[in-house]
C-alpha positions as MATLAB code, in Angstrom:
seq = 'MAGAPAATDAAAVPLLLPLDDDDAAAAGRGCWEDGAISLGLVGVQLAGAAYMVVVTPVLALGLDPLFLVAIGSLCTAVLTIPFAVKLERKKWPSELTCRLLFQFVVLALGGVTGFQALLLHGMKMTSPAIASAMPNLAPGFIFIISGCLGFERVDLKCRYTRVKILGTVVCLGGAIAMSVLQSPDAPSGHVLLPRSAERERAAAAAASWVAGCLFLLGAVLVLSGTIVMQAATMLHFPAPFTLCAVTSLIGAALTAAFQVATAGRFSPGTPQISLQIVLSLVLVGGVVSSACIMFQTWALEKKGPVMVSMFSPTQTVGTAVFSVLFLGRVMHLGSILGMVFLFSGLYAVLWAKKKEGQVLAAKRKEMDRAVNSDMEKPLLF';
ca = [
      12.899   22.781   50.481;
      13.854   18.644   50.891;
      14.757   19.479   54.896;
      10.650   20.405   55.143;
       8.525   17.336   55.308;
      11.424   15.979   58.125;
      11.008   18.757   60.174;
       7.055   19.129   60.031;
       6.589   15.164   61.046;
       9.183   15.904   63.879;
       7.211   18.106   65.136;
       3.783   15.952   65.092;
       5.397   13.055   66.871;
       7.568   14.783   69.309;
       9.117   11.568   71.459;
       8.594   12.513   74.791;
       4.804   13.674   75.017;
       4.688   15.980   78.645;
       1.236   14.377   80.571;
      -1.898   16.370   81.686;
      -2.273   16.649   85.262;
      -5.312   14.205   84.841;
      -3.155   11.541   82.929;
      -0.520   12.318   85.866;
      -3.150   11.496   88.590;
      -4.196    8.600   86.656;
      -0.522    7.297   86.219;
       0.042    7.972   90.399;
      -3.379    6.082   91.277;
      -2.401    2.916   89.111;
       0.902    2.881   90.991;
      -0.586    2.700   94.035;
      -3.408    0.745   92.751;
      -1.046   -2.044   91.487;
       0.959   -1.721   94.736;
      -1.603   -2.449   96.920;
      -3.278   -5.149   95.950;
       0.445   -6.059   95.268;
       0.829   -6.012   99.118;
      -2.652   -7.412   99.709;
      -1.773  -10.967   98.206;
       1.198  -11.109   99.991;
      -0.640  -10.371  103.032;
      -3.195  -13.028  102.367;
      -0.763  -15.748  101.351;
       1.035  -15.132  104.614;
      -1.950  -15.049  106.500;
      -2.643  -18.512  105.208;
       0.471  -19.807  105.952;
      -0.155  -18.191  109.846;
      -3.164  -20.028  109.747;
      -1.476  -23.464  108.559;
       1.167  -23.088  110.977;
      -1.480  -22.713  113.938;
      -3.391  -25.773  113.039;
      -1.019  -28.061  113.247;
      -0.444  -28.192  116.824;
      -3.828  -27.896  117.618;
      -4.231  -31.527  114.511;
      -0.884  -33.507  116.650;
      -3.345  -33.138  119.754;
      -6.109  -35.271  118.022;
      -8.243  -32.623  116.044;
     -10.574  -34.453  113.701;
      -9.872  -32.573  110.193;
     -13.532  -33.515  109.499;
     -14.619  -31.249  112.158;
     -12.859  -28.568  111.835;
     -13.490  -28.906  108.383;
     -17.501  -28.457  108.819;
     -17.258  -25.862  110.731;
     -14.760  -23.577  109.390;
     -16.954  -24.596  106.411;
     -19.963  -23.070  108.007;
     -18.049  -20.069  109.682;
     -16.743  -18.845  106.142;
     -20.846  -19.565  104.637;
     -22.449  -17.494  107.664;
     -19.853  -14.828  106.555;
     -19.928  -14.563  103.172;
     -23.900  -15.127  102.928;
     -24.473  -11.348  103.841;
     -21.976   -9.668  100.470;
     -23.256  -12.380   98.037;
     -26.909  -11.098   99.063;
     -25.721   -7.476   98.881;
     -23.380   -7.414   95.714;
     -24.822  -10.698   93.296;
     -28.525  -10.618   93.775;
     -29.360   -9.953   90.527;
     -27.119  -12.137   89.183;
     -28.952  -14.974   91.052;
     -31.059  -17.198   88.521;
     -34.783  -17.188   88.552;
     -35.504  -20.931   89.511;
     -32.974  -23.503   90.789;
     -32.702  -25.752   87.954;
     -31.293  -29.730   89.236;
     -28.222  -29.418   86.739;
     -27.387  -26.585   88.884;
     -28.041  -28.570   92.140;
     -26.106  -30.931   90.888;
     -23.074  -28.898   90.238;
     -23.227  -27.161   93.588;
     -23.046  -30.374   95.427;
     -20.168  -31.617   93.182;
     -18.268  -28.476   93.949;
     -18.644  -29.357   97.287;
     -17.860  -32.508   97.903;
     -14.171  -31.871   96.111;
     -13.529  -28.237   96.643;
     -15.020  -28.271  100.918;
     -15.351  -31.527  102.137;
     -12.779  -33.548   99.831;
      -9.700  -31.479   99.410;
      -9.605  -29.970  103.015;
     -10.162  -33.470  104.626;
      -6.926  -34.565  102.360;
      -4.901  -31.185  102.609;
      -5.285  -31.574  106.779;
      -4.560  -35.291  107.250;
      -1.626  -35.035  104.782;
      -0.607  -31.762  106.302;
      -1.232  -33.898  109.757;
       1.044  -36.768  109.085;
       3.638  -34.040  107.363;
       4.594  -30.965  107.666;
       2.782  -27.425  107.182;
       5.491  -25.860  104.412;
       5.380  -29.715  102.197;
       1.564  -29.166  102.695;
       1.543  -25.992  101.498;
       3.521  -26.347   98.522;
       1.685  -29.117   97.332;
      -1.371  -27.229   95.988;
       1.036  -25.024   93.509;
       1.156  -28.572   91.577;
      -3.111  -27.596   90.538;
      -2.038  -25.107   87.328;
      -0.270  -28.478   86.054;
      -2.420  -30.806   86.834;
      -5.694  -28.230   85.208;
      -3.701  -28.324   82.276;
      -4.147  -32.064   81.982;
      -7.301  -32.276   82.759;
      -8.468  -29.375   80.967;
      -6.413  -30.681   78.195;
      -8.041  -34.667   78.276;
     -11.408  -32.759   78.458;
     -10.809  -30.909   75.671;
     -11.378  -27.308   77.617;
      -7.384  -26.289   76.922;
      -5.385  -25.890   73.768;
      -3.396  -28.729   73.410;
      -1.302  -28.139   70.080;
       2.246  -29.680   70.606;
       3.454  -27.023   67.390;
       3.319  -24.701   69.211;
       5.943  -23.819   71.780;
       3.871  -22.549   74.633;
       1.965  -25.698   74.529;
       5.545  -27.096   75.098;
       6.389  -24.644   78.133;
       3.409  -25.640   79.581;
       4.370  -29.039   79.499;
       7.873  -28.649   80.426;
       6.647  -27.079   83.317;
       3.800  -29.157   84.929;
       6.863  -32.028   84.849;
       9.025  -29.889   86.534;
       6.619  -28.731   89.352;
       5.902  -32.649   89.574;
       9.576  -33.408   89.364;
      10.120  -30.096   92.216;
       6.986  -32.035   94.447;
       8.304  -35.474   94.238;
      11.913  -34.136   95.592;
      10.160  -32.322   98.363;
       8.454  -35.300   99.806;
      11.602  -37.953   99.180;
      14.089  -35.716  100.582;
      12.252  -34.137  103.482;
      12.662  -36.627  105.688;
      10.636  -36.639  108.595;
      11.277  -35.111  111.585;
      12.861  -37.641  114.698;
      10.928  -38.392  117.336;
      11.433  -35.911  120.139;
      12.644  -36.962  123.617;
      15.456  -38.647  125.317;
      13.964  -42.177  125.615;
      16.383  -45.146  124.370;
      15.588  -47.613  122.804;
      16.238  -50.575  121.755;
      17.628  -51.360  117.744;
      14.800  -53.090  117.159;
      12.052  -50.891  118.571;
      13.910  -47.308  116.568;
      14.143  -49.227  113.691;
      10.292  -50.070  114.004;
       9.597  -46.430  114.463;
      11.377  -45.112  111.689;
       9.847  -47.687  109.441;
       6.408  -46.414  110.943;
       7.253  -42.846  110.739;
       8.322  -43.378  107.140;
       4.740  -44.716  105.849;
       3.021  -42.135  108.053;
       4.541  -39.604  105.732;
       4.437  -41.152  101.971;
       0.937  -41.628  103.287;
       0.313  -37.926  103.979;
       2.118  -36.880  100.582;
      -0.668  -39.027   98.809;
      -3.357  -37.276  100.800;
      -1.389  -34.143   99.371;
      -1.493  -35.350   96.243;
      -5.306  -36.843   96.667;
      -6.274  -33.603   97.752;
      -4.204  -31.264   95.013;
      -5.936  -33.675   92.708;
      -9.025  -33.400   93.356;
      -8.985  -29.261   93.923;
      -7.832  -29.406   90.536;
     -10.646  -31.033   89.124;
     -13.023  -28.634   91.233;
     -11.272  -25.365   89.617;
     -11.954  -26.853   86.000;
     -15.780  -27.614   86.891;
     -16.241  -24.164   88.923;
     -15.021  -22.464   85.473;
     -17.762  -24.515   83.571;
     -20.041  -23.443   86.584;
     -18.998  -20.122   86.351;
     -19.831  -19.356   82.891;
     -23.979  -19.899   83.024;
     -23.382  -18.768   87.722;
     -21.292  -15.544   86.686;
     -21.255  -15.120   91.134;
     -18.262  -15.699   93.092;
     -19.644  -15.085   96.489;
     -23.008  -16.580   95.940;
     -21.238  -19.702   94.790;
     -18.435  -19.532   97.642;
     -21.114  -19.288  100.301;
     -23.502  -22.283   99.152;
     -20.588  -24.755   98.230;
     -19.766  -24.415  102.010;
     -22.724  -24.776  103.199;
     -23.375  -27.888  101.315;
     -19.522  -28.634  101.884;
     -20.185  -28.373  105.866;
     -22.998  -30.385  105.601;
     -21.870  -33.187  103.538;
     -18.662  -32.834  105.845;
     -20.302  -33.225  109.441;
     -22.937  -36.032  107.643;
     -19.914  -37.562  106.862;
     -17.931  -37.815  110.256;
     -21.581  -38.961  111.929;
     -21.701  -41.667  109.790;
     -17.662  -43.180  110.482;
     -16.763  -41.559  114.189;
     -20.316  -41.867  115.031;
     -21.102  -38.143  116.249;
     -20.161  -34.861  115.246;
     -17.315  -33.900  118.329;
     -13.957  -32.604  117.794;
     -13.052  -36.011  118.558;
     -10.246  -35.889  122.138;
     -10.924  -34.402  125.293;
      -8.116  -33.238  125.275;
      -9.155  -29.981  122.919;
     -11.755  -27.771  124.007;
     -14.788  -26.623  121.944;
     -13.883  -23.141  123.178;
     -10.606  -23.616  121.347;
     -11.904  -24.850  118.426;
     -14.768  -22.685  118.010;
     -12.485  -19.270  118.521;
      -9.518  -21.191  116.102;
     -12.585  -21.365  113.455;
     -13.956  -18.034  114.372;
     -10.749  -16.392  113.326;
      -9.715  -18.669  110.433;
     -13.219  -18.089  108.977;
     -13.017  -14.611  109.288;
      -9.555  -14.172  107.926;
     -10.486  -16.687  105.359;
     -13.608  -14.737  104.081;
     -11.511  -11.354  104.121;
      -8.831  -13.144  101.762;
     -11.289  -14.652   99.167;
     -13.535  -11.345   99.120;
      -9.629   -9.506   98.157;
      -8.491  -12.886   95.806;
     -12.098  -11.830   93.612;
     -11.674   -8.360   93.608;
      -7.667   -8.708   92.651;
      -8.391  -11.219   90.272;
     -11.273   -9.186   89.032;
      -8.243   -5.939   88.379;
      -5.675   -7.954   87.244;
      -6.554  -11.136   85.745;
      -5.586  -14.609   87.448;
      -2.068  -14.847   86.373;
      -1.191  -11.891   88.537;
      -2.615  -13.244   91.292;
      -1.336  -16.896   90.968;
       2.059  -16.019   90.847;
       1.862  -14.766   94.348;
       0.969  -18.354   95.428;
       5.019  -19.394   96.556;
       4.485  -16.746   98.867;
       2.265  -19.499  101.120;
       4.751  -21.977  100.800;
       8.008  -19.572  101.992;
       5.608  -17.956  104.723;
       4.230  -21.531  106.448;
       8.463  -22.495  105.827;
       9.432  -20.060  107.926;
       6.868  -20.389  110.724;
       7.438  -23.648  110.956;
      11.361  -23.412  111.677;
      10.426  -20.050  114.163;
       7.174  -21.543  115.764;
       7.071  -25.000  115.382;
      10.833  -26.222  115.591;
      11.121  -27.743  112.578;
      14.075  -28.750  109.877;
      14.238  -27.736  106.331;
      16.773  -29.850  104.174;
      18.535  -29.038  101.148;
      16.994  -31.009   98.589;
      13.245  -29.878  100.139;
      14.707  -26.161   99.583;
      15.865  -27.713   95.947;
      12.405  -29.004   95.162;
      10.577  -26.459   96.266;
      13.011  -24.337   93.662;
      11.956  -26.807   90.533;
       8.500  -26.720   92.259;
       8.039  -22.789   91.496;
       9.826  -22.995   88.646;
       7.686  -24.902   86.633;
       4.718  -23.307   87.855;
       5.940  -19.283   86.768;
       6.645  -21.673   83.387;
       3.011  -22.484   82.995;
       1.228  -19.291   84.012;
       4.041  -17.022   81.611;
       3.037  -20.043   78.716;
      -0.538  -19.555   79.559;
      -0.553  -15.658   79.476;
       1.541  -15.580   76.717;
      -0.735  -18.744   74.551;
      -3.261  -16.727   75.599;
      -2.134  -13.375   74.110;
      -1.355  -14.936   70.899;
      -5.330  -16.563   70.868;
      -6.311  -12.768   71.654;
      -4.429  -11.301   68.839;
      -5.742  -14.185   66.292;
      -9.259  -13.103   67.785;
      -9.158   -9.761   66.874;
      -7.332  -10.231   63.576;
     -10.008  -12.813   62.799;
     -12.645  -10.084   63.036;
     -11.144   -6.577   61.655;
     -10.634   -9.710   58.574;
     -14.865  -10.287   58.741;
     -15.770   -6.618   58.869;
     -13.019   -6.177   56.528;
     -15.310   -8.568   54.116;
     -18.609   -7.233   55.359;
     -18.372   -3.416   54.514;
     -17.366   -4.430   50.804;
     -19.707   -3.697   48.251;
     -21.128   -7.101   46.687;
     -20.288   -7.433   43.022;
     -23.349   -8.836   40.526;
];
């Protein structure tokens, strides 16, 4: 009789539980959904890489980045507004406050005009691979900005905080290595120049490369600050499609006004590029960008920000490969090593952020359980 309870327990809790048809179907749908989301996120990043490679030779012909940003942002707004009206109309506030309008303008100025203009200027002076790699610094900079503003938990005694700091440093080191070790491409052509002229040309190319890297670093800083403010805005305005459409529309107007103020007119900037080519490029880019934004928003809702961020290095790798294949660029070994360090730091920050979120959620659940337990205790008189 001593072994009877053990036999009963073993029968009550089998090691392998057979799945019924509904559970098996749900598991199958989950696997297909995960696979579709993963392939979709890879496609989104490769589409962005292809667009950057296509834009690069057009910028080299003299296209003004401000004109491209203004027309592209207008196209994105027009394509996003119908989805915002259809899906988020009930989430709109009853009145437009001055504070919300100010947030819209600042987000448009930073995330649309500032970020894209700096990114395109930097890409024009460096290369598409460097330009696509720099935004991977954003999670580390967001951690620094959020920590300084009190939005992010910073506890040096916590190992996850230390990992985030270390990952940020590794990210920055990888970006610096990519910028320094990837020298400017040699000038094309077979014209023999005097030695002094060659030195001057090499010095000018190096100075342009450094300026381009500074433009890209400034773009990442602007993007990081904008994302922090966007997260704060979304707390009171949880409508991502509407926010994208409104900020894109305001950003297009601000960018066009800035080009008119600086260049005296709103134009592509060079007669070598016809308006039809620019509009075709912008239309294709706007359609692809809008589709990518909507898919990423859906994936963000389904799987969370960590999984979406995990695929961002795919764009850098795709841009490097496309640049070698279609633009004749050369990737040096030092630059590839810097890219590896940058990705390693990025994944360290994302891993620590995910683990820290799980720990905080567990502690919050434990505190709620303790509070509910205290409330259920009888009062003592």
